[in-house]
Short mmCIF file of C-alpha atoms in Angstrom, two decimals:
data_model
loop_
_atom_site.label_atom_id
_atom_site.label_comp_id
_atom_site.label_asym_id
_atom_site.label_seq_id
_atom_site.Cartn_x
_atom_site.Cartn_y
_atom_site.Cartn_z
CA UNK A 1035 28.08 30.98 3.89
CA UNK A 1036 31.27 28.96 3.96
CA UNK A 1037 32.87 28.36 0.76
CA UNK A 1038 34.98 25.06 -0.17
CA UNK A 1039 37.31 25.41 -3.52
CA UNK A 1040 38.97 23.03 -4.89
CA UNK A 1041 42.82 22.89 -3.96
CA UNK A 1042 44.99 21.81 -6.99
CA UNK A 1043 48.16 21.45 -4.57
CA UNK A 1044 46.08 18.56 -1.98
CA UNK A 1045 44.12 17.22 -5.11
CA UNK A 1046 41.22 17.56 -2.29
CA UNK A 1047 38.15 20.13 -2.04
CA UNK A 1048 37.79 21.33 1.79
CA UNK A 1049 36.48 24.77 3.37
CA UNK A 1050 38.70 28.14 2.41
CA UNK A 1051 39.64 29.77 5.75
CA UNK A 1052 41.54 33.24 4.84
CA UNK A 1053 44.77 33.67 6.63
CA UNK A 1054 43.20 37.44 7.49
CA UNK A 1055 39.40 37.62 6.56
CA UNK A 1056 39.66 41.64 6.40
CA UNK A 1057 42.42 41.15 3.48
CA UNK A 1058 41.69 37.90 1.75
CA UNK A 1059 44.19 37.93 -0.75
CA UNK A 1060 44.49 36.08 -4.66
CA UNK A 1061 46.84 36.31 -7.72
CA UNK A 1062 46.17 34.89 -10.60
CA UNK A 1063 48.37 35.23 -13.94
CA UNK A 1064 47.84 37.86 -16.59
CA UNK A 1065 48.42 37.93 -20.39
CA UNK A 1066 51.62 38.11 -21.82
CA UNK A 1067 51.08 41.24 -23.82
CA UNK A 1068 52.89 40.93 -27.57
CA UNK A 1069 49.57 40.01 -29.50
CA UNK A 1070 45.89 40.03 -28.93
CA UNK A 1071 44.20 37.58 -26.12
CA UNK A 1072 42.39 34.31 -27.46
CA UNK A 1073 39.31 32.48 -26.26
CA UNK A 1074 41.28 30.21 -24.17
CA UNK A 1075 42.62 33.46 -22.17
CA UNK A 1076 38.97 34.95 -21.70
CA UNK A 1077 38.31 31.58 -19.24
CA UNK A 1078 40.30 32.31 -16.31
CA UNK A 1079 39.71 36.35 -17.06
CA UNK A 1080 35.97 35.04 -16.48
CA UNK A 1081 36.35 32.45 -13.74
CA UNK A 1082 38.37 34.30 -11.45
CA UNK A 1083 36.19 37.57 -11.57
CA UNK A 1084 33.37 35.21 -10.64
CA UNK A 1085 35.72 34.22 -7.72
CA UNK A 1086 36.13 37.76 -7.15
CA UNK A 1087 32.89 39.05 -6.47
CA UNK A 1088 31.82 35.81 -4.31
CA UNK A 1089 34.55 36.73 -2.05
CA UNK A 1090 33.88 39.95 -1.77
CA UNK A 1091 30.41 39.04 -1.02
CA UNK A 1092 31.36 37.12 2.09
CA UNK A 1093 33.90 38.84 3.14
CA UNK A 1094 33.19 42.90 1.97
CA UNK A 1095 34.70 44.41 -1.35
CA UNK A 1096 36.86 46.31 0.73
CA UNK A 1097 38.52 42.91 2.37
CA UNK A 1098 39.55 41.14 -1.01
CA UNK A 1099 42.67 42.26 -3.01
CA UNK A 1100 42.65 40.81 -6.17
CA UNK A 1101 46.27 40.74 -7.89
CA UNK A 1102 46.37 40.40 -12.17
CA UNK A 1103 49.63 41.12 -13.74
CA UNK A 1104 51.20 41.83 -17.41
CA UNK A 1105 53.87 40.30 -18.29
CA UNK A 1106 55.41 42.63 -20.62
CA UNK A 1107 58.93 41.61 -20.90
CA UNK A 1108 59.23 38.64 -23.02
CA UNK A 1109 61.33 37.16 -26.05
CA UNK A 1110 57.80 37.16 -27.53
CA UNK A 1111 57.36 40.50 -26.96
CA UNK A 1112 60.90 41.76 -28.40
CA UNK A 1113 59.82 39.21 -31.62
CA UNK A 1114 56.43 40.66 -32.56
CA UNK A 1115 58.16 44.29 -31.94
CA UNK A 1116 60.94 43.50 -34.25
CA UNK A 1117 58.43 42.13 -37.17
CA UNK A 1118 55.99 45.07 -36.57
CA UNK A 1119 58.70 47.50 -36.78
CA UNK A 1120 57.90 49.78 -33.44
CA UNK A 1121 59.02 49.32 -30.48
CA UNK A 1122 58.36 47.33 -27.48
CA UNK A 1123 56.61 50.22 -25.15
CA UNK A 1124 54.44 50.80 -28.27
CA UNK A 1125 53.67 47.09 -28.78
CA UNK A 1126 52.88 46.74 -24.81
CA UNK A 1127 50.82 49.48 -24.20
CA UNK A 1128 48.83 48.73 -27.72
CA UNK A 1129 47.86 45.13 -26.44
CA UNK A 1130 47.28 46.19 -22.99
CA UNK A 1131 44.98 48.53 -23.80
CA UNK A 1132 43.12 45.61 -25.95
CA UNK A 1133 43.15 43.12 -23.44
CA UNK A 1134 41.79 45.61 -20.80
CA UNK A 1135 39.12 46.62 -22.78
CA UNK A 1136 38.24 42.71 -24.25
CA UNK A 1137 37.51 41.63 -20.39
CA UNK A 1138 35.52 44.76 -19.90
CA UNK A 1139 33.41 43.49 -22.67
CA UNK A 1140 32.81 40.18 -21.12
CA UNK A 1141 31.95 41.53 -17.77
CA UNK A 1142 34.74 41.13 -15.71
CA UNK A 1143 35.45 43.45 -13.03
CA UNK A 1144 38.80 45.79 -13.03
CA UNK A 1145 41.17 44.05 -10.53
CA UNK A 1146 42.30 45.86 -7.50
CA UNK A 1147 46.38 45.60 -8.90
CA UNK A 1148 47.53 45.29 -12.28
CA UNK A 1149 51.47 45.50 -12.00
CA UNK A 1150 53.51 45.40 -15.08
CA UNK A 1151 56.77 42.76 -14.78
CA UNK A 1152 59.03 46.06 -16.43
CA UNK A 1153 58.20 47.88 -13.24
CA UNK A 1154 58.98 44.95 -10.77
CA UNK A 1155 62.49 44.46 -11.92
CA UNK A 1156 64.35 45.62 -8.74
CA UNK A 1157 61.90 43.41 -6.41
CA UNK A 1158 63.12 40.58 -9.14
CA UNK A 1159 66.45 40.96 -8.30
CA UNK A 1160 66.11 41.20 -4.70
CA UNK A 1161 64.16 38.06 -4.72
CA UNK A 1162 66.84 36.34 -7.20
CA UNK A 1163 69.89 37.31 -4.42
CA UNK A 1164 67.84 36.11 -1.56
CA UNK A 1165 68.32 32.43 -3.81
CA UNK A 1166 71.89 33.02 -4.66
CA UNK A 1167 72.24 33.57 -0.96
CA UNK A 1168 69.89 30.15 0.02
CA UNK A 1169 71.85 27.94 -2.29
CA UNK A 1170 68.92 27.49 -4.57
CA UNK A 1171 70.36 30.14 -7.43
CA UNK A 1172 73.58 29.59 -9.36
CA UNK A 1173 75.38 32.52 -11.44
CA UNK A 1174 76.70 30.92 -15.02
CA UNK A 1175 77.53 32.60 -18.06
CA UNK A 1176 75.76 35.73 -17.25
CA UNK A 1177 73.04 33.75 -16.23
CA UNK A 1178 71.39 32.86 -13.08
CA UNK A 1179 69.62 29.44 -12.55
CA UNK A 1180 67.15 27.98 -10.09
CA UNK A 1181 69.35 24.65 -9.09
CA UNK A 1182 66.21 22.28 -8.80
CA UNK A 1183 68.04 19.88 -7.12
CA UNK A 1184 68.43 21.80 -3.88
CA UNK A 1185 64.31 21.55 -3.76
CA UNK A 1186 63.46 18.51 -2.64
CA UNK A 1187 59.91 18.52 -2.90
CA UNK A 1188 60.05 20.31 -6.52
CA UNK A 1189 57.13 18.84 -8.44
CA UNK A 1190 54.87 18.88 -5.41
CA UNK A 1191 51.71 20.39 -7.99
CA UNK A 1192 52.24 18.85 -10.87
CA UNK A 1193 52.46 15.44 -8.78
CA UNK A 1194 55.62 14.42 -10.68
CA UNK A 1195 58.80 13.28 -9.33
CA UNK A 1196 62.13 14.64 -10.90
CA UNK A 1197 62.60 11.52 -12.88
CA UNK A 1198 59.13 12.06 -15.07
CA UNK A 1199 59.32 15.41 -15.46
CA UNK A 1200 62.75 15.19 -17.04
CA UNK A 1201 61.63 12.41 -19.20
CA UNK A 1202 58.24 14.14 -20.23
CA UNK A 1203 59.50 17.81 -20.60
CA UNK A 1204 60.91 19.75 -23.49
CA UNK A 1205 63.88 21.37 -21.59
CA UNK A 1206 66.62 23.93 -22.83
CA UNK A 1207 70.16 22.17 -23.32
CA UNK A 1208 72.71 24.72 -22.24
CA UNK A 1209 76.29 23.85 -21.11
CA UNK A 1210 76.09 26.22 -18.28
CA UNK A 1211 73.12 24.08 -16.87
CA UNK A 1212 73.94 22.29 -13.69
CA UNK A 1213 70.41 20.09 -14.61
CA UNK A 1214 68.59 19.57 -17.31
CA UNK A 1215 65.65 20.49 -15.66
CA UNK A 1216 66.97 24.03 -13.97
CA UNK A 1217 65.63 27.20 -15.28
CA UNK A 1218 66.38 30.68 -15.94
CA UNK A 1219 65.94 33.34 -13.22
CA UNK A 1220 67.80 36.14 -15.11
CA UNK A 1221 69.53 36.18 -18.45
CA UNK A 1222 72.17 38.69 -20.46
CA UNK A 1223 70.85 41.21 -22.87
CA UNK A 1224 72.18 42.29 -25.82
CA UNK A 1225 72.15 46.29 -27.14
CA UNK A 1226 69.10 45.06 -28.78
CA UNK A 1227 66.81 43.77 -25.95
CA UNK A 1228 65.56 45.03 -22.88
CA UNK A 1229 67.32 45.30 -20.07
CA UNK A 1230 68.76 46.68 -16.71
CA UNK A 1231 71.51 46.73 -14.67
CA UNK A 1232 72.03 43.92 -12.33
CA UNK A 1233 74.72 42.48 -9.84
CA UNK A 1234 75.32 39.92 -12.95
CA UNK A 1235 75.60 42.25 -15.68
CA UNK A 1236 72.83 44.07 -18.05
CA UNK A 1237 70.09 41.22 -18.30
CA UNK A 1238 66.34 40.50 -17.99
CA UNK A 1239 64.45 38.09 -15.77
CA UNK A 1240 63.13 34.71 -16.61
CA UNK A 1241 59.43 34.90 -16.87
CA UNK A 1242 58.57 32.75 -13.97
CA UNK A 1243 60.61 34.74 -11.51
CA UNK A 1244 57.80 37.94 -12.35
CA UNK A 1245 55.28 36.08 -10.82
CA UNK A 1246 56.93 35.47 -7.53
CA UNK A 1247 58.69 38.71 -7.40
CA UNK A 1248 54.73 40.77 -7.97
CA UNK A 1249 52.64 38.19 -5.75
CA UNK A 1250 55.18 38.78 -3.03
CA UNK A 1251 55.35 42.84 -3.10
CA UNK A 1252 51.37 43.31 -2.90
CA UNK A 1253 49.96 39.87 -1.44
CA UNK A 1254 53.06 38.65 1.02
CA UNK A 1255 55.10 35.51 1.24
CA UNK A 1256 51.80 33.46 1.94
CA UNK A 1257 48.61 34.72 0.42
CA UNK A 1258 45.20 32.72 0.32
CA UNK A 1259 44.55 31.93 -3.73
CA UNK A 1260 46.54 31.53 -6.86
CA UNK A 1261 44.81 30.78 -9.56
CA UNK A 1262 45.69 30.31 -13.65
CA UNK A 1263 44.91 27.88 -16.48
CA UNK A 1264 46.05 24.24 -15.94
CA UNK A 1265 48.78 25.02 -18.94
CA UNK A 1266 50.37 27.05 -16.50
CA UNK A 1267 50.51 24.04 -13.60
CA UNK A 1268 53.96 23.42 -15.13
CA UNK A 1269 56.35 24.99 -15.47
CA UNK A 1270 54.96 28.05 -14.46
CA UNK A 1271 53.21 27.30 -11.46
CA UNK A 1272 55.84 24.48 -10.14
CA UNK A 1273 58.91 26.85 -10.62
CA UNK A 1274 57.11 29.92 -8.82
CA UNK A 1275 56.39 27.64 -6.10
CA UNK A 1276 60.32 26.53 -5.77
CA UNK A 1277 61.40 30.48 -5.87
CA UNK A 1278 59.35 31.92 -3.30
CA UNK A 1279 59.65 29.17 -1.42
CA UNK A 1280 63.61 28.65 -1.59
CA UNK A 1281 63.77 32.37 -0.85
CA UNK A 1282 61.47 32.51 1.84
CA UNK A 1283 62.12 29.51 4.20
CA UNK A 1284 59.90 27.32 2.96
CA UNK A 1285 56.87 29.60 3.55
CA UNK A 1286 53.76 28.40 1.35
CA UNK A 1287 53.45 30.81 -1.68
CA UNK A 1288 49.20 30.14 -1.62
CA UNK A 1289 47.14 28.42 0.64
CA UNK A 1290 45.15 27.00 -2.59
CA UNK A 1291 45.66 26.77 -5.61
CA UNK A 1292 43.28 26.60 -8.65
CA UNK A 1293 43.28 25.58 -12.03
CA UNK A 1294 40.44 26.06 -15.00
CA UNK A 1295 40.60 23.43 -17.44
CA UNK A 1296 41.54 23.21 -20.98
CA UNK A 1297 39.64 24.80 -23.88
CA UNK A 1298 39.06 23.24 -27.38
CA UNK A 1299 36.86 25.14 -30.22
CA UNK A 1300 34.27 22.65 -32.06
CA UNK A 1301 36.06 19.30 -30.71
CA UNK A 1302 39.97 20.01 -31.52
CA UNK A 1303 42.38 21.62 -29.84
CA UNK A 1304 42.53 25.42 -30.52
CA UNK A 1305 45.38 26.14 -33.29
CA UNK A 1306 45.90 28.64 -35.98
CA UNK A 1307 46.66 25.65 -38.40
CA UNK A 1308 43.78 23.86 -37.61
CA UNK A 1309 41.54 27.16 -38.59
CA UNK A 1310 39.87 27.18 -35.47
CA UNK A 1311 41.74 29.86 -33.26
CA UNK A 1312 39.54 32.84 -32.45
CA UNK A 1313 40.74 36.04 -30.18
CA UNK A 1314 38.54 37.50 -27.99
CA UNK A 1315 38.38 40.70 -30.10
CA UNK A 1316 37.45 38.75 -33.17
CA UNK A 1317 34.59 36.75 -31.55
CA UNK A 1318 33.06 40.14 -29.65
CA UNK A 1319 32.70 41.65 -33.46
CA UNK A 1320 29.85 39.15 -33.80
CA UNK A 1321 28.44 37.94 -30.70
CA UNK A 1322 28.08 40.12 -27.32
CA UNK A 1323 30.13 39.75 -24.26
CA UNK A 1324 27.55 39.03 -22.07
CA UNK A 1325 26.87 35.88 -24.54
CA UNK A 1326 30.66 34.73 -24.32
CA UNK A 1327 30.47 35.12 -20.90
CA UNK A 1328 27.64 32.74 -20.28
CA UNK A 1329 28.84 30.33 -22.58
CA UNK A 1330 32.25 29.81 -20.57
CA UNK A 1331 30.04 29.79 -17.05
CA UNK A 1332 27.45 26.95 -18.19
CA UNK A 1333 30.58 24.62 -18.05
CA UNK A 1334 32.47 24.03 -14.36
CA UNK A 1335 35.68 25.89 -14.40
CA UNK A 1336 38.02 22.90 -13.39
CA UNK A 1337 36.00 20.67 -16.81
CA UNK A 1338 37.30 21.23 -20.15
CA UNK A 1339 35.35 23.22 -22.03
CA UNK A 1340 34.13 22.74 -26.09
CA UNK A 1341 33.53 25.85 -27.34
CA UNK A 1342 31.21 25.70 -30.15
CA UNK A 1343 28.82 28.21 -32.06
CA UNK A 1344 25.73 26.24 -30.95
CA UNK A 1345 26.53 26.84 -27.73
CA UNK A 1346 26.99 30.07 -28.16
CA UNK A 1347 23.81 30.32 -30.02
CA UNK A 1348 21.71 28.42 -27.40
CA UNK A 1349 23.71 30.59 -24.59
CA UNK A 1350 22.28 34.02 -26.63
CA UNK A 1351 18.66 32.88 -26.87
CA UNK A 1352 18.66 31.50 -23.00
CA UNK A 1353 19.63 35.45 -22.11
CA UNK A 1354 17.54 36.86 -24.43
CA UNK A 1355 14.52 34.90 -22.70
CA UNK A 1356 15.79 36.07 -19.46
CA UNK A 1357 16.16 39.57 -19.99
CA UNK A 1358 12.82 39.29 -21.19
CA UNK A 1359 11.68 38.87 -17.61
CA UNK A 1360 14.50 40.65 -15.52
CA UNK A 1361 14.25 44.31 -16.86
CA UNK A 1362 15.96 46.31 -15.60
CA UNK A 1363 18.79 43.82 -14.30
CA UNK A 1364 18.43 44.68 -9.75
CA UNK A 1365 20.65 43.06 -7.45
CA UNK A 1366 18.74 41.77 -4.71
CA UNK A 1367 19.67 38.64 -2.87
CA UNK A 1368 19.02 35.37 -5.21
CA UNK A 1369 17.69 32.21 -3.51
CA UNK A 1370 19.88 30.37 -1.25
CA UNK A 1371 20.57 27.71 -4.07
CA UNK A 1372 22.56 29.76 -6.41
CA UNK A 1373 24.87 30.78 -3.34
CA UNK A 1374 25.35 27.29 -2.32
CA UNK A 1375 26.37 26.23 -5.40
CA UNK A 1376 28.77 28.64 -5.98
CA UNK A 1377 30.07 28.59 -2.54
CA UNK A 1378 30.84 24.92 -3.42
CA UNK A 1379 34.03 25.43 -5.25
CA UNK A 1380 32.29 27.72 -7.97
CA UNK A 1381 29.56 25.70 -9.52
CA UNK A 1382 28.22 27.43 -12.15
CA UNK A 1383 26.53 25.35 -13.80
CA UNK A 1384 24.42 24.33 -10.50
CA UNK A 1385 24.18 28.16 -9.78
CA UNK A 1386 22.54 29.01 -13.39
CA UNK A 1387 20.44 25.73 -13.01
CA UNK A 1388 18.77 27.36 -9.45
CA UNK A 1389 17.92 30.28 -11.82
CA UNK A 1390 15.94 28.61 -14.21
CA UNK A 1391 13.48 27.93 -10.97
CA UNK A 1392 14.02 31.20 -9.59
CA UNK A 1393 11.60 34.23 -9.15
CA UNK A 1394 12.20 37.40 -11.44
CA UNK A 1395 13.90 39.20 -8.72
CA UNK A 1396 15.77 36.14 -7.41
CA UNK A 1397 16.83 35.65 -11.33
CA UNK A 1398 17.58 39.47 -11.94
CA UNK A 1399 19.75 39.46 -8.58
CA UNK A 1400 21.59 36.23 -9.61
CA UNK A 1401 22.05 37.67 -13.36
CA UNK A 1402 23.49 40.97 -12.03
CA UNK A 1403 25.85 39.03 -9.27
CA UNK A 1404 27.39 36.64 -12.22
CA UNK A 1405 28.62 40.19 -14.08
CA UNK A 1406 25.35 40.52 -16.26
CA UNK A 1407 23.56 43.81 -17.00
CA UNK A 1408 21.42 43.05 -20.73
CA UNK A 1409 23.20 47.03 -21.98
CA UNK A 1410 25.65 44.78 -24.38
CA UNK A 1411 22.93 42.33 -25.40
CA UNK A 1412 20.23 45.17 -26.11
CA UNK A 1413 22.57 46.93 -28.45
CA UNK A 1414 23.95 43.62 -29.97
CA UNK A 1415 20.28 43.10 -30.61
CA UNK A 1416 19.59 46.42 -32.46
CA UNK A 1417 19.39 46.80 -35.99
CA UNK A 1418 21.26 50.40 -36.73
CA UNK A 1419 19.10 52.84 -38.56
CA UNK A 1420 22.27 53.92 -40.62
CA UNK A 1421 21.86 54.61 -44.00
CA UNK A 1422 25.27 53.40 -46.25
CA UNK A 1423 26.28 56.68 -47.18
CA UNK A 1424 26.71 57.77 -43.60
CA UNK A 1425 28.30 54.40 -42.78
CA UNK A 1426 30.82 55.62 -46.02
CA UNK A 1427 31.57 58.96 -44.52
CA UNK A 1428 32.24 57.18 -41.08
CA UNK A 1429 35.22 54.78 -42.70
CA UNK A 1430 36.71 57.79 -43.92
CA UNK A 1431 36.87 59.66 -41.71
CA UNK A 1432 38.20 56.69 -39.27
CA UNK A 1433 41.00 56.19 -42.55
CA UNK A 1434 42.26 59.70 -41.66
CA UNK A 1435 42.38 59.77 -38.82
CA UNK A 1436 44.25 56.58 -38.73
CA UNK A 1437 46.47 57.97 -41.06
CA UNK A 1438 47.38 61.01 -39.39
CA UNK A 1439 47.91 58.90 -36.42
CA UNK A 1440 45.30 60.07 -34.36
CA UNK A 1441 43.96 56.82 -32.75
CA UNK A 1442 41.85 58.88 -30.37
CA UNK A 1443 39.78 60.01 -33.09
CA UNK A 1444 39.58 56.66 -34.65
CA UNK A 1445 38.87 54.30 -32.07
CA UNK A 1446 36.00 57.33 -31.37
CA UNK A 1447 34.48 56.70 -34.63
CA UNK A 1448 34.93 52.93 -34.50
CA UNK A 1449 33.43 52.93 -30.84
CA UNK A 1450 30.48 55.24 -32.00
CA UNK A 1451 29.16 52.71 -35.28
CA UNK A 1452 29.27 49.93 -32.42
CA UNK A 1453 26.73 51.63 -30.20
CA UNK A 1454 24.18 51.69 -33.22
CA UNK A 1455 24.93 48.10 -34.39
CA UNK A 1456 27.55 48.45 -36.75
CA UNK A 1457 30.87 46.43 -36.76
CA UNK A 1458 34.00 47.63 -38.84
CA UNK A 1459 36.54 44.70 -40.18
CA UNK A 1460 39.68 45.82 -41.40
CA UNK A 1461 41.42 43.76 -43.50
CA UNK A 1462 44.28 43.84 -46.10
CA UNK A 1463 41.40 45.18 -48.94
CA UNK A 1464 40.40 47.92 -46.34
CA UNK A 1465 37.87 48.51 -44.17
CA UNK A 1466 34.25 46.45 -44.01
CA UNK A 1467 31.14 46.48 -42.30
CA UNK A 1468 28.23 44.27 -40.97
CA UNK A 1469 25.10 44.97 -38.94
CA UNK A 1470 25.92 43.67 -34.99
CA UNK A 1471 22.94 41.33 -34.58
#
C-alpha cells in the first residue's frame, strides 16, 4: 500500500519512495539525558514507533533501520551532575536507563540503534575537518564555528531568510563570532568538563554537530526520514541540515522530514511554574501506558495536542471497552481502512475511527499493530490483595537496600508491588503508597 507523509522541508504531502526499499532508513532525535523525560518527549517516542512498525509492515522488519540517539554530553548534563554531586557517567546511565524503560511502558518498540554522542566523538571531528576544509567551519578562540554565511540556502526548513532569523532568534554574542547567527561545532573544556583531544585543543562538540556526525555513520549522507518535535525545526534541525550538507557536497541529509506538533497540558503551555509539567515517570504512577499511549494517537501527529485528564480518562474507558471484546489481543490483518489511513501520512485518528466499525478480529489486529497488548491495562485495573503490613515490610526492605546501594534489589521490590497494583512515591517525608487503579 503506498504511503504519502508529510514533508516538512517541501511544506507538501506526496508518496515516500525509499532510496533502497531493502534498507529504508530514519533518524529521529533522542533525549538529552541529565533529568527525567516529560510528556512532551513521550509524543515523538510514540509517533515515530507508529512510523516504525508501518514501515516495516510494507517493507519487512528486516528492511527498516530505525536510528534514536542520546545525547549525553551537554552543559545540562555537566549542571545537574555538579548539583547532584556524582558524576556525569552516573547521571547518564541513571536517566538512560529511565527513559528506556518509560517508552517501554508506553509501547514503543526498542529501536534498531541507540548511539550515545560520548561514543561518536571521533566521527564528530572528522565531520567538523571535512567543514574546516569546505570553507563552511572557522577555528576561533579554541572554538570552531559553522560560518552560516557560506550556506546560501541556510534556513531552507524553517522557511526563514537570514534577515528574520537574526531578528527573531536569541543568539550567543561572542567576539570570536564572524555572525551573529553562526554556531558552535566544537568548544574548549576546562579540567572540569568533559572532553577529548582534538586538532583544536581539549574540547567538546556543539550539540547539533552529534546529530549529523551519528545519522551519517549508521544511515549515510542521504537517508529516507528524519523526524523530531517541531521545537527542534530550528536550530536543531536547520543547523544539521547546513553541516552535513556543507561537508558532503550538498548531498540531502533526508529525503523527508517530519515534525509532531506542540504539546500543552489542560490549555497552557507545559511549564514547571505554571504547575502543569508532568514527566512521563510521574504520569505512568497513576495511569497505564497503554492509556498515555492512546491519548497522544487520538490526535494527528503534525496537530498540537491538549493534554488533559479527561482525555485521558475517556482514552482509559474507550480501551477498557475494547479489551472487553478483543481478548486475547491477535494480530491478524485489520480492514483495509485503518491501513489507508495510516498510510496517509499517519492518520491516527482516521485509523482508530475504522476500528470503532471494525470486527473483533479486525479491532484486536489493529489494537496489537498500534503497540497495544491489554497486560499493562489488566494490572492497572487490579486491586492488590496486599494487606498494609506486608506493604510496610516491602518499603523497608526497598529503604535498605537503597541504602546499602543496592539498586538491583530495590528497583526489584519496587517493580514487584507494581505487578499487584501498588505504586510507591518517594518524597522528601519518605516513601508512600497508593493502590494502581
Amino acid at each position: 500500500m503506498p504511503i504519502r507523509l508529510y514533508n516538512t522541508l517541501t511544506k507538501s504531502k506526496g508518496a515516500f519512495t525509499p532510496l533502497d526499499a531493502k534498507n529504508v532508513r530514519m533518524y529521529v532525535c533522542g533525549p538529552t539525558v541529565y533529568d527525567f523525560a516529560h510528556i512532551g518527549n513521550a509524543r515523538p517516542a510514540i509517533v515515530f514507533d507508529v512510523l516504525f512498525r508501518l514501515l516495516r509492515r510494507e517493507y519487512g522488519d528486516g528492511h527498516v533501520t530505525y536510528v534514536r540517539n542520546i545525547t549525553d554530553v551537554d552543559d545540562k548534563i555537566n549542571a545537574r551532575a555538579a548539583e547532584r554531586g556524582i558524576s556525569i557517567r552516573d547521571l547518564t546511565e541513571e536517566t538512560a536507563k529511565i527513559y528506556f524503560e518509560d517508552v517501554a511502558a508506553l509501547g514503543c518498540l526498542e529501536p534498531s540503534i541507540t548511539p550515545r554522542a560520548t561514543e561518536h566523538i571521533a566521527q564528530m571531528i572528522a565531520l567538523i575537518e571535512q567543514l574546516i576544509a569546505a570553507g563552511h567551519a572557522y577555528e576561533a578562540e579554541g572554538h570552531v564555528l559553522f560560518d552560516v554565511s557560506s550556506k546560501a540556502d541556510y534556513g531552507k526548513l524553517a522557511n526563514r531568510s537570514l534577515k528574520e532569523m537574526v531578528a527573531g532568534a536569541r543568539v550567543e554574542v561572542a567576539p570570536y563570532k564572524k555572525g551573529p547567527m553562526d554556531f558552535v561545532l566544537w568548544k574548549p573544556s576546562d579540567v572540569s568538563t568533559p572532553g577529548w583531544a582534538s586538532p583544536w585543543g581539549r574540547g567538546r562538540p556543539g550539540w547539533h554537530i552529534e546529530c549529523s556526525a551519528m545519522a551519517g555513520q549508521y544511515l549515510g549522507e542521504t537517508f529516507d526520514i528524519h523526524g523530531g518535535g517541531i521545537d527542534l525545526m530550528f536550530p536543531h534541525h536547520e543547523n544539521e541540515i547546513a553541516q552535513s550538507e556543507g561537508a558532503h557536497h550538498n548531498h540531502p541529509l533526508a529525503q523527508v522530514w517530519m515534525h509532531n506538533g506542540f504539546l500543552q497540558v489542560e490549555g497552557e503551555k507545559m511549564a514547571k511554574s505554571a504547575g502543569n509539567f508532568f514527566t512521563i515517570r510521574e504520569l505512568l504512577a497513576d495511569w497505564p501506558g497503554e492509556v498515555l499511549r492512546f491519548n497522544m494517537l487520538r490526535t494527528h501527529y503534525r496537530q498540537p495536542i491538549d493534554f488533559t485528564f479527561a482525555g485521558l480518562r475517556e482514552s482509559w474507558k474507550m480501551l477498557e471497552r475494547w479489551y472487553a471484546v478483543t481478548e486475547p489481543l491477535v494480530d491478524p490483518a485489520p480492514d483495509s481502512g485503518f491501513f489507508e489511513a495510516l498510510a496517509d501520512d499517519l492518520n491516527t485518528p482516521a485509523a482508530i475511527v475504522s476500528l470503532h466499525q471494525a470486527r473483533d478480529m479486525a479491532l484486536a489486529g489493529g489494537l496489537g499493530f498500534l503497540g497495544f497488548s491489554n497486560v499493562q491495562l489488566k494490572i492497572a485495573t487490579k486491586v492488590a490483595a496486599v494487606d498494609e503490613a506486608e506493604i510496610a515490610r516491602a518499603i523497608e526492605a526497598r529503604k535498605a537496600a537503597r541504602a546499602a546501594k543496592n539498586f538491583a534489589e530495590s528497583d526489584r521490590i519496587r517493580d514487584e508491588l507494581l505487578a499487584k497494583g501498588i505504586v510507591l512515591k518517594d518524597g522528601p517525608g519518605g516513601t508512600t503508597w497508593e493502590v494502581k487503579r
